[in-house]
XYZ file of C-alpha atoms in Angstrom:
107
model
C 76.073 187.569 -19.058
C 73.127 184.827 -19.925
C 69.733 185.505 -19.560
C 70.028 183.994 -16.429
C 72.160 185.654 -14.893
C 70.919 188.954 -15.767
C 67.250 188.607 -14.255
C 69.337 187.436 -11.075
C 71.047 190.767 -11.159
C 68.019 192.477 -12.126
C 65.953 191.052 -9.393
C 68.876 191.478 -6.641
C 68.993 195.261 -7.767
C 64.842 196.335 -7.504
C 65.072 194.187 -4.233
C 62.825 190.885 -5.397
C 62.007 188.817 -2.556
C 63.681 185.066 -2.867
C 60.598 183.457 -2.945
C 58.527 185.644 -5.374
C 58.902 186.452 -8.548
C 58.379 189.255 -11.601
C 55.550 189.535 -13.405
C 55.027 187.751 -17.238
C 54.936 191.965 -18.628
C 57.946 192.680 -17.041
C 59.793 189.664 -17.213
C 59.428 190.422 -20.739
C 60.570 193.769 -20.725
C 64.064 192.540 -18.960
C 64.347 189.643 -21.532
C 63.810 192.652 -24.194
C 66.078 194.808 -22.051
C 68.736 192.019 -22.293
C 68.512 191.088 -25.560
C 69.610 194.644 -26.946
C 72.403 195.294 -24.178
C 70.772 197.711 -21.562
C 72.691 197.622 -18.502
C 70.749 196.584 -15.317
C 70.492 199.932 -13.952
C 68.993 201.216 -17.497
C 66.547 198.332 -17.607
C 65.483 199.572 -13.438
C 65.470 203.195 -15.089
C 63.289 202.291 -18.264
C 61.388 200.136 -16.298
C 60.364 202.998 -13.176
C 59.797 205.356 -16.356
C 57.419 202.954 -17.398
C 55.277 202.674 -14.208
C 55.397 206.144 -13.805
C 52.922 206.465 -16.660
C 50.751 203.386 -16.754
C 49.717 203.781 -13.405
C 48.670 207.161 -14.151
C 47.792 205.687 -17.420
C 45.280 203.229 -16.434
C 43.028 205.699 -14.685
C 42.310 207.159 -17.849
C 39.274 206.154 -20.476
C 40.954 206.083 -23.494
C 42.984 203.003 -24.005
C 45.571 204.998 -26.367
C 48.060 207.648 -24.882
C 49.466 210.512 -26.520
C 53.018 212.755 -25.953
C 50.887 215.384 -25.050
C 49.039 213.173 -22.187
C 52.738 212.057 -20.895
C 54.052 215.740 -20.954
C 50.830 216.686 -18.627
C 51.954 214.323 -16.508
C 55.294 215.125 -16.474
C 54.348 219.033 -15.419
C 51.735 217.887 -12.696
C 54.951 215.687 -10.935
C 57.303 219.009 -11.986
C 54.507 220.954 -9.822
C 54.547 218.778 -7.017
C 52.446 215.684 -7.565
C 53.987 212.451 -6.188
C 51.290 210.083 -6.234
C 49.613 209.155 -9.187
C 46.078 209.890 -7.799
C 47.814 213.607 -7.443
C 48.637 213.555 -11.067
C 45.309 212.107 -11.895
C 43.684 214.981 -10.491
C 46.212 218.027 -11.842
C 46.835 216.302 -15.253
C 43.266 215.226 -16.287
C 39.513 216.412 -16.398
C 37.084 214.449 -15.235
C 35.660 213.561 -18.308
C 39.324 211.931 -19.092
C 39.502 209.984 -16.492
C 37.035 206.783 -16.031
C 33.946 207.614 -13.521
C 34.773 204.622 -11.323
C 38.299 205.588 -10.804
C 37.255 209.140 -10.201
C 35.024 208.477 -7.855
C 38.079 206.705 -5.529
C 40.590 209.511 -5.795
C 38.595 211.974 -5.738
C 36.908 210.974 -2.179
């Protein structure tokens, strides 16, 4: 399958409107994903596996992330936490996370 053809399968299988497209970071990230063999549905898994941290990830002040930091994260969803304001607030202190962003979820 060309390039091509795999971000049409791509996009058909995470539901991508006709007329929009994917963003230049993860366009990239399929390219990658395509380039050393990962199967659509492993390129949708890497890629939700992704998201599930930087959007967690972005909350936080430091712009480095550890394996500890992920594993936190990973308990706070284990223990319940769905949304990543949730695991934000069980995964963090405040003086991790940045005081603007705090301010929002913790409201």
């Amino acid at each position: 399958m060309n390039l091509e053809e795999y971000f049409a399968e791509f996009n058909a299988a995470v539901n991508v409107d006709a007329g929009s497209g994917i963003t230049v970071h993860v366009a990239a990230e399929v390219a990658a994903g395509h380039t050393i063999g990962l199967t659509v549905a492993q390129m949708h898994a890497f890629l939700a596996r992704r998201t599930q941290i930087t959007s967690v990830a972005v909350a936080l002040k430091s712009h480095f992330l550890s394996p500890e930091q992920i594993a936190r994260m990973d308990l706070a969803r284990a223990e319940g936490a769905v949304e990543p304001k949730e695991v934000i607030l069980r995964a963090f202190t405040p003086e991790e996370v940045r005081p603007d962003l705090l301010a929002k979820i913790s409201a």
